[in-house]
Short mmCIF file of C-alpha atoms in Angstrom, two decimals:
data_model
loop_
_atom_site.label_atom_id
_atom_site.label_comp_id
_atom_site.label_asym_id
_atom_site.label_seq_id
_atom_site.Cartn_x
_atom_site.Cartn_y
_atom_site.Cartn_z
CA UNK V 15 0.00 0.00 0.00
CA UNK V 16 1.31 3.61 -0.97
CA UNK V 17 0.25 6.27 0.86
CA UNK V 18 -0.26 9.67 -1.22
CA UNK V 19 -1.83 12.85 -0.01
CA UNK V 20 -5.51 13.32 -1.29
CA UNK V 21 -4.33 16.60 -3.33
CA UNK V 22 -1.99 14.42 -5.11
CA UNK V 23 -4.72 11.92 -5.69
CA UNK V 24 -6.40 12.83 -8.69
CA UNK V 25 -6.50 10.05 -11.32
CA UNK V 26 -5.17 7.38 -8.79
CA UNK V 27 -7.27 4.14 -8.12
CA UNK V 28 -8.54 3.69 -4.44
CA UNK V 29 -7.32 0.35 -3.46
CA UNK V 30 -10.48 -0.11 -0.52
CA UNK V 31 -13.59 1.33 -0.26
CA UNK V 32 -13.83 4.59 1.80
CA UNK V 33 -16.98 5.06 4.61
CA UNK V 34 -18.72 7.68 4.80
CA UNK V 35 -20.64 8.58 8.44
CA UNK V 36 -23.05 10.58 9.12
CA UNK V 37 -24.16 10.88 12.60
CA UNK V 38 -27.74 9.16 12.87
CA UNK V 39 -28.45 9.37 8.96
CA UNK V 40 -26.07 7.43 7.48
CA UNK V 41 -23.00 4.73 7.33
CA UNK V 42 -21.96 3.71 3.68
CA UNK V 43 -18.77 4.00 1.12
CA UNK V 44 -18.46 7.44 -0.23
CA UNK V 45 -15.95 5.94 -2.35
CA UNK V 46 -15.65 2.56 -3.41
CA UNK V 47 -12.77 0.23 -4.51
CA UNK V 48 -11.42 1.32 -7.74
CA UNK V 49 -12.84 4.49 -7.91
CA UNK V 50 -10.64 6.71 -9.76
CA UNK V 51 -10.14 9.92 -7.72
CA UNK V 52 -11.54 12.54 -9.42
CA UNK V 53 -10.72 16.54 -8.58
CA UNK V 54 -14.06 16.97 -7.24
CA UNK V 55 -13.60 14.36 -4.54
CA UNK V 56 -10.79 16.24 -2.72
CA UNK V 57 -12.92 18.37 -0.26
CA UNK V 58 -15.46 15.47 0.37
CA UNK V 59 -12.22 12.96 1.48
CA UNK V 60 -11.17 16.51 3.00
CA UNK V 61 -14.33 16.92 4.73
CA UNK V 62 -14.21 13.17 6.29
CA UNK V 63 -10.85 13.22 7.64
CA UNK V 64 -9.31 11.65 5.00
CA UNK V 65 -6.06 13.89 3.91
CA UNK V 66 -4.49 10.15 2.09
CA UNK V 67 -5.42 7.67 -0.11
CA UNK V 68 -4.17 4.24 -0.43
CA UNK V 69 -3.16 2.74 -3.39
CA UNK V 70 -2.70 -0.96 -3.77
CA UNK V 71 -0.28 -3.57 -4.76
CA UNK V 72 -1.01 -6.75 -3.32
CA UNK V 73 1.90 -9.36 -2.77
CA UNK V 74 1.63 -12.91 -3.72
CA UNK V 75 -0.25 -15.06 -1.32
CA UNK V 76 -1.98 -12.29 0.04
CA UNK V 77 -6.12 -12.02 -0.94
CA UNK V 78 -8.13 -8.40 -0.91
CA UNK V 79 -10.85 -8.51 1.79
CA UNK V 80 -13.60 -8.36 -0.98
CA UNK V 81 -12.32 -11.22 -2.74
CA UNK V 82 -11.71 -13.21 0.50
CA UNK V 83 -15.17 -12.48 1.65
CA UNK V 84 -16.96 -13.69 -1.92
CA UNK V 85 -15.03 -16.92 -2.05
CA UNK V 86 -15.75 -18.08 1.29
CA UNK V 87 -19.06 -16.53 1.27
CA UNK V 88 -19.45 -19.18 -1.81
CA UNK V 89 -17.58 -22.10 -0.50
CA UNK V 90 -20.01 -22.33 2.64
CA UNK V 91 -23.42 -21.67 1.13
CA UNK V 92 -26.08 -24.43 0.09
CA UNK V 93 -29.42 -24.05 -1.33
CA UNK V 94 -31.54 -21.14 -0.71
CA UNK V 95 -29.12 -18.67 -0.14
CA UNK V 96 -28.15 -15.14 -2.24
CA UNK V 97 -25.86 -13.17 -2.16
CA UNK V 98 -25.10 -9.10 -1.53
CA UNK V 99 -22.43 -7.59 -3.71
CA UNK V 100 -18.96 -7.10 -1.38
CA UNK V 101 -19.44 -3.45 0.56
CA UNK V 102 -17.09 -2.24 3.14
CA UNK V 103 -15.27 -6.23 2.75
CA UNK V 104 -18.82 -7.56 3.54
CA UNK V 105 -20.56 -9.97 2.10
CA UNK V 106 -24.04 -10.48 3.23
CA UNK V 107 -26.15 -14.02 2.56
CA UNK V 108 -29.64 -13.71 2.40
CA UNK V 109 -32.21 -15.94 2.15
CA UNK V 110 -33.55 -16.84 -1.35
CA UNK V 111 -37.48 -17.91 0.05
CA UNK V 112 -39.27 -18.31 2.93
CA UNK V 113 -37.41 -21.54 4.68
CA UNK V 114 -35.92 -23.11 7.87
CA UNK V 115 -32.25 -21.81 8.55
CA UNK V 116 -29.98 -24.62 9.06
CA UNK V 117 -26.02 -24.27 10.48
CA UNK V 118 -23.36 -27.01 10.60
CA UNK V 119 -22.63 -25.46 14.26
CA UNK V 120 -19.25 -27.61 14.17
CA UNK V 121 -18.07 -26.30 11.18
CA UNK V 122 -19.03 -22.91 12.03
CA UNK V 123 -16.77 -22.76 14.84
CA UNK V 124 -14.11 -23.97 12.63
CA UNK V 125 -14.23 -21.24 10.41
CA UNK V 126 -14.12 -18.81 12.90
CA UNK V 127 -11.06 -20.27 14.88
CA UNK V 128 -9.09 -19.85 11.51
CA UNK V 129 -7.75 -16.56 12.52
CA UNK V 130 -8.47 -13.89 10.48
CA UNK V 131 -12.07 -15.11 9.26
CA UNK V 132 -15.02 -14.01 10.50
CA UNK V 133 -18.59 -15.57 9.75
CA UNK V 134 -21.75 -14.33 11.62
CA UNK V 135 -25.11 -16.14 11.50
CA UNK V 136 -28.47 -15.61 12.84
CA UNK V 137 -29.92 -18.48 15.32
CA UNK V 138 -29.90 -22.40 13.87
CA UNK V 139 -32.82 -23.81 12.73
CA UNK V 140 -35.15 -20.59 13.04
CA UNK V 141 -38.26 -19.66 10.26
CA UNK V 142 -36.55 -17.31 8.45
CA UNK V 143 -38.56 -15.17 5.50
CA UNK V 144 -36.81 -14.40 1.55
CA UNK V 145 -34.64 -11.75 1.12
CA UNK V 146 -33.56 -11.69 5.24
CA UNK V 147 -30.13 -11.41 6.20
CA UNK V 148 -29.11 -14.72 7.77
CA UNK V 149 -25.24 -14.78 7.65
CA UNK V 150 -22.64 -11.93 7.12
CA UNK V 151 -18.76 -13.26 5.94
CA UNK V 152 -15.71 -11.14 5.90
CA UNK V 153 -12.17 -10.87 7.11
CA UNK V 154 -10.40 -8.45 9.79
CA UNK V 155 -7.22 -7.32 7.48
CA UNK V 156 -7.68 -5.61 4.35
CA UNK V 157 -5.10 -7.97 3.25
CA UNK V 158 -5.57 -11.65 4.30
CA UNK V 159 -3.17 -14.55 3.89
CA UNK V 160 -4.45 -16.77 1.12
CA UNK V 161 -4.22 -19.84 3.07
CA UNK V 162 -6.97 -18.57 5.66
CA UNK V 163 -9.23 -18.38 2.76
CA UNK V 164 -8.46 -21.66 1.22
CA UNK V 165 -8.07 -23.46 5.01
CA UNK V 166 -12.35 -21.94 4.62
CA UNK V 167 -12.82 -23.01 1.08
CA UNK V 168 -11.93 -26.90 2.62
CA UNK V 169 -14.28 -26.69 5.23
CA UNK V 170 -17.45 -25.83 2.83
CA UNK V 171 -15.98 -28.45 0.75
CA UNK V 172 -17.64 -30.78 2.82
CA UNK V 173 -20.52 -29.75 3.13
CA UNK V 174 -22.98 -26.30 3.45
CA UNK V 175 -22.23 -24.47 6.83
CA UNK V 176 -25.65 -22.48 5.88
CA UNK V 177 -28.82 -23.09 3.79
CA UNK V 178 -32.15 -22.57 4.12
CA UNK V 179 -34.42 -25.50 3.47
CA UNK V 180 -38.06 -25.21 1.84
CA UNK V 181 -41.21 -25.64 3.46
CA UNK V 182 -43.22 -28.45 2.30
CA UNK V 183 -46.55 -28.35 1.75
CA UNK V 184 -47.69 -30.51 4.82
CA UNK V 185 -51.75 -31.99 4.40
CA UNK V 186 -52.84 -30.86 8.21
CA UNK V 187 -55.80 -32.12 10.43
CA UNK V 188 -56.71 -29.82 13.15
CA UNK V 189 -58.42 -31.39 16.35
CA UNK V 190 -60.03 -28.85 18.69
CA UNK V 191 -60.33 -30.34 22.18
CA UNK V 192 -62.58 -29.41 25.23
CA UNK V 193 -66.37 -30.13 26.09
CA UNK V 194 -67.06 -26.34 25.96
CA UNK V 195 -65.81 -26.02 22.28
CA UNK V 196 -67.61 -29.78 21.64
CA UNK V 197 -70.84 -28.75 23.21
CA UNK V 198 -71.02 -24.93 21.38
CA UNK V 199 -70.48 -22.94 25.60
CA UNK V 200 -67.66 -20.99 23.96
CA UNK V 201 -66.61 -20.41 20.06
CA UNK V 202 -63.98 -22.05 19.10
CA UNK V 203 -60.63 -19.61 18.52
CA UNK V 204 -57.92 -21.86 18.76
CA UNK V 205 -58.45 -24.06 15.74
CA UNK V 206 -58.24 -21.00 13.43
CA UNK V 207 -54.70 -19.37 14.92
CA UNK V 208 -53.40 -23.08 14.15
CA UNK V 209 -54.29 -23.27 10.71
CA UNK V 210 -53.10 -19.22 9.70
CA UNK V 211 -49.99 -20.28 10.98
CA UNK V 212 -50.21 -23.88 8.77
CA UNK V 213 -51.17 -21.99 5.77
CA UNK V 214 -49.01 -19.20 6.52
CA UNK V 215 -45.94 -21.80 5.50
CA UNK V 216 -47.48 -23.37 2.45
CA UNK V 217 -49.71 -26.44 4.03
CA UNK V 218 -53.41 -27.25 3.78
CA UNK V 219 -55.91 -27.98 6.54
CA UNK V 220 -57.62 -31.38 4.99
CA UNK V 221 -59.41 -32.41 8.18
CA UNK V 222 -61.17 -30.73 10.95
CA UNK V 223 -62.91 -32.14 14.38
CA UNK V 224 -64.03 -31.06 17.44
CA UNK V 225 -63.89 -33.55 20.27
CA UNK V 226 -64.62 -33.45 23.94
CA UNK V 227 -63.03 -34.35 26.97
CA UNK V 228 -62.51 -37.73 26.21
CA UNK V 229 -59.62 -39.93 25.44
CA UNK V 230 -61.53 -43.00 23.10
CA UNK V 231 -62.64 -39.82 21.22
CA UNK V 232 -59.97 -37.80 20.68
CA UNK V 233 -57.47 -40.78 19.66
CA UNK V 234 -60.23 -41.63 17.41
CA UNK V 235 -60.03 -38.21 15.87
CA UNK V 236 -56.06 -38.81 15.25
CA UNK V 237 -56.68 -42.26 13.46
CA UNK V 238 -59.24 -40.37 11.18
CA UNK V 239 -56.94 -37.80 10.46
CA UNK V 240 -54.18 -39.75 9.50
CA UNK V 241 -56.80 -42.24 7.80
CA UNK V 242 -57.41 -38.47 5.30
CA UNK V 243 -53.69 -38.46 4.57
CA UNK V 244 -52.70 -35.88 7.16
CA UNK V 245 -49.02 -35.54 7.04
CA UNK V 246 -49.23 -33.30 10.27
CA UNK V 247 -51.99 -33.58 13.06
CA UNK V 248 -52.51 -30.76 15.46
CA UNK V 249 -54.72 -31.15 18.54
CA UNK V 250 -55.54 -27.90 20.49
CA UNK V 251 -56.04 -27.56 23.96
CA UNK V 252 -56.13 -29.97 26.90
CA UNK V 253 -52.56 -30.07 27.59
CA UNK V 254 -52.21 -29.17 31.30
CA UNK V 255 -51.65 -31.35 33.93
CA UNK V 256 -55.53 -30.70 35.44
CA UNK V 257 -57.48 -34.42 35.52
CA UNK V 258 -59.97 -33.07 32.89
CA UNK V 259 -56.69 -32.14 30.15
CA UNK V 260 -57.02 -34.94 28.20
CA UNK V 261 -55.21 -34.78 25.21
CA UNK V 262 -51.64 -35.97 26.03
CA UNK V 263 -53.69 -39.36 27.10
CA UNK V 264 -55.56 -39.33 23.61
CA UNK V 265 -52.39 -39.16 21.83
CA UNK V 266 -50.67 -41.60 23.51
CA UNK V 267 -54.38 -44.06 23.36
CA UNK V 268 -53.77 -43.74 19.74
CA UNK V 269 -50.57 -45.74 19.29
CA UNK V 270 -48.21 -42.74 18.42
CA UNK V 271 -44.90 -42.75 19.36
CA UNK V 272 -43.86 -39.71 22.10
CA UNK V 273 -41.05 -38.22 21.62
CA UNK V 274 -41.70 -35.31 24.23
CA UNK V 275 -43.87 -33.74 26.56
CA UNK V 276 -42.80 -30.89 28.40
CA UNK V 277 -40.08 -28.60 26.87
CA UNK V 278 -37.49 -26.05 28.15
CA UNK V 279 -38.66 -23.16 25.77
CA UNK V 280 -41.76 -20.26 26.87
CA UNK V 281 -43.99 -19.45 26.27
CA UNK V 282 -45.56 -22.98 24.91
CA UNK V 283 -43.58 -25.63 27.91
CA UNK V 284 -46.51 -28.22 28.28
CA UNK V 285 -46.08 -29.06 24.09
CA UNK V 286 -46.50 -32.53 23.07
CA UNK V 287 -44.94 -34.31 20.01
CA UNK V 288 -45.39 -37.49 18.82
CA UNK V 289 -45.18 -40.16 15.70
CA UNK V 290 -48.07 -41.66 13.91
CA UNK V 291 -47.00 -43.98 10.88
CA UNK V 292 -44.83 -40.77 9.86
CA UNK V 293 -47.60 -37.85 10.89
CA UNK V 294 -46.40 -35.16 13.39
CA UNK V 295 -48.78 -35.10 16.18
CA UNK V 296 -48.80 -32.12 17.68
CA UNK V 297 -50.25 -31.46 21.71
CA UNK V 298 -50.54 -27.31 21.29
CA UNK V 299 -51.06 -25.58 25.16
CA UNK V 300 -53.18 -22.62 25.20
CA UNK V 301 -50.26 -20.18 24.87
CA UNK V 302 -50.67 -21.30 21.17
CA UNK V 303 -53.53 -19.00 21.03
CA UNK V 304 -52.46 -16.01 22.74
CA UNK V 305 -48.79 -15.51 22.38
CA UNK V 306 -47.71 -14.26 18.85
CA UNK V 307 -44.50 -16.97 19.21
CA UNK V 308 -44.32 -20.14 20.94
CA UNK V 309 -42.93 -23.09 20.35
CA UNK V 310 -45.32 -24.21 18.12
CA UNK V 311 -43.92 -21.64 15.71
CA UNK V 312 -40.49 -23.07 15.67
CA UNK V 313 -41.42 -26.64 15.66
CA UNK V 314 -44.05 -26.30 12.87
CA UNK V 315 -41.46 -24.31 10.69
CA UNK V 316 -38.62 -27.69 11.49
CA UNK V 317 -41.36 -30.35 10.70
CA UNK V 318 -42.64 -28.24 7.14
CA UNK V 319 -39.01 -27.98 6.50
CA UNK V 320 -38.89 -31.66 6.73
CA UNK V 321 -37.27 -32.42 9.69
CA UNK V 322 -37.94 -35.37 12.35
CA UNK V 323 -37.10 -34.18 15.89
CA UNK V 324 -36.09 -36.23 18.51
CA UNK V 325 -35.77 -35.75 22.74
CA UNK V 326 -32.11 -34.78 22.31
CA UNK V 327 -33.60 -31.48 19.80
CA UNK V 328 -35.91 -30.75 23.14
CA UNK V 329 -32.91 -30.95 25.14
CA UNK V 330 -30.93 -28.45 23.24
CA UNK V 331 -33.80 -25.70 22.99
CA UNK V 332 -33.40 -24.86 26.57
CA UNK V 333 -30.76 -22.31 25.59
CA UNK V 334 -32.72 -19.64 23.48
CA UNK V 335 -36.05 -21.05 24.90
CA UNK V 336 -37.04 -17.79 26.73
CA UNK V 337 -38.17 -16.56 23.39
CA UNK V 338 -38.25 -13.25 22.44
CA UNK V 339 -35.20 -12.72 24.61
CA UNK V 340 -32.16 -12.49 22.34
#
């Protein structure tokens, strides 16, 4: 790198790009890589402190932060992701449709132990919607040894470190538990928060019941769902541990394998899920119907995404599982 004062500048290549602040307005390059310095820039690099320019010759084995942070950003990437053009040595990955983030945690770590690399991600395994921001790639240097970029390049090799898998579109019976729903005391509001949220992610309601407090009933419900082709069968309600909750015994009564009930994560801890011949069974608590995000959320967006969860995934959601908090 040369350093030449910005009066001397004028038809001399900027070797970086140049930021611009702006207190509370604004933070972006004024000037980007290769810009050719022009004698109308002088007071504006004047005007943000910037009374030098860089120009720059870069050594063998040595990569420019831009070009360090588009191969890696490429090497780690797997379906549904896009990608920002380099700014300020950044490279942003976004996703490409509405999907289920997934990280290689390991892997993740790795990169980031490297040395100089530095890859940011949002939470594994949350909904996330197209065009968000879900992982951010660059180096520290402005220069970076090639081998830190190539010791990256191995590790996506492998495998993707981030992706974003599709939502399927899940057939879904809804069962809507309790004698006051069954009996007409009190309109039913659960059953249509549960499918929004189904549809909301590409699935279709096929098969709808109401069902008292009653075990035979209810577990009679989840064979007829299944029976329609339900892929996913969500039962509402009935989940505490009072004597007249009834629907963790129903889904148990009908044969389906429990893999939980009771998770670390609020609101939504007294959720139920469960196998049926490959159907999701779903025990929803009444925070379900009142809380804007649960658990429910999370889990529906893993199971759409095609995922099959087991105790050890219930385990692990106790950190994060005061949602809403970071």
């Amino acid at each position: 790198m040369k350093m030449i004062p910005v009066e001397e500048a004028v038809g001399m290549v900027l070797g970086h790009d140049m930021t611009r602040i702006v207190p509370g307005v604004s933070k972006a390059p004024a000037f980007r890589r290769g810009h050719v310095i022009k004698a109308d820039d002088i007071s504006l690099l004047l005007s943000m402190g910037k009374e030098h320019i860089y120009v720059m010759d870069i050594p063998p084995g040595q990569v420019h932060e831009e070009e360090a942070a588009v191969r890696i950003s490429r090497a780690i990437a797997g379906q549904g992701i896009r990608f920002s053009e380099p700014k300020e040595g950044k490279v942003n990955l976004q996703a490409a449709y509405d999907g289920l983030l997934r990280l290689d945690i390991a892997r993740l770590l790795q990169i980031n132990a490297i040395g100089d690399v530095q890859l940011a991600t949002a939470r594994n395994r949350r909904p996330t919607r197209a065009g968000e921001v879900i992982a951010a790639t660059r180096v520290t240097p402005l220069l970076v040894e090639e081998n830190q970029v190539t010791a990256a390049e191995r590790l996506g090799a492998a495998g993707p470190i981030v992706e974003v898998l599709p939502y399927q579109p899940l057939r879904a019976g809804i069962i809507v538990t309790g004698s006051e729903v069954f009996k007409g005391r009190v309109e039913d509001r659960f059953g249509p928060v549960v499918q929004g949220k189904i549809e909301a992610l590409g699935g279709s309601v096929i098969y709808t019941a109401k069902s008292s407090d009653d075990i035979d009933m209810t577990a009679g419900h989840i064979h007829r769902a299944a029976a329609a082709g339900a892929e996913l069968i969500c039962l509402t309600g009935g989940m505490s541990v009072d004597p007249d909750d009834a629907t963790p015994g129903a889904i148990r009564k009908s044969g389906a394998r429990v893999v939980t009930y009771g998770t670390p994560v609020l609101p939504g801890s007294m959720f139920m899920l469960a196998y049926l011949a490959g159907a999701a069974v779903m025990g929803l608590p009444g925070a379900v119907m009142h809380d804007p995000i649960t658990i429910f959320d999370y889990i529906l967006a893993r199971v759409m995404a095609g995922e099959v969860l087991t105790k050890l995934d219930f385990v692990e959601m106790g950190h994060g599982g005061l949602l809403g908090k970071g």
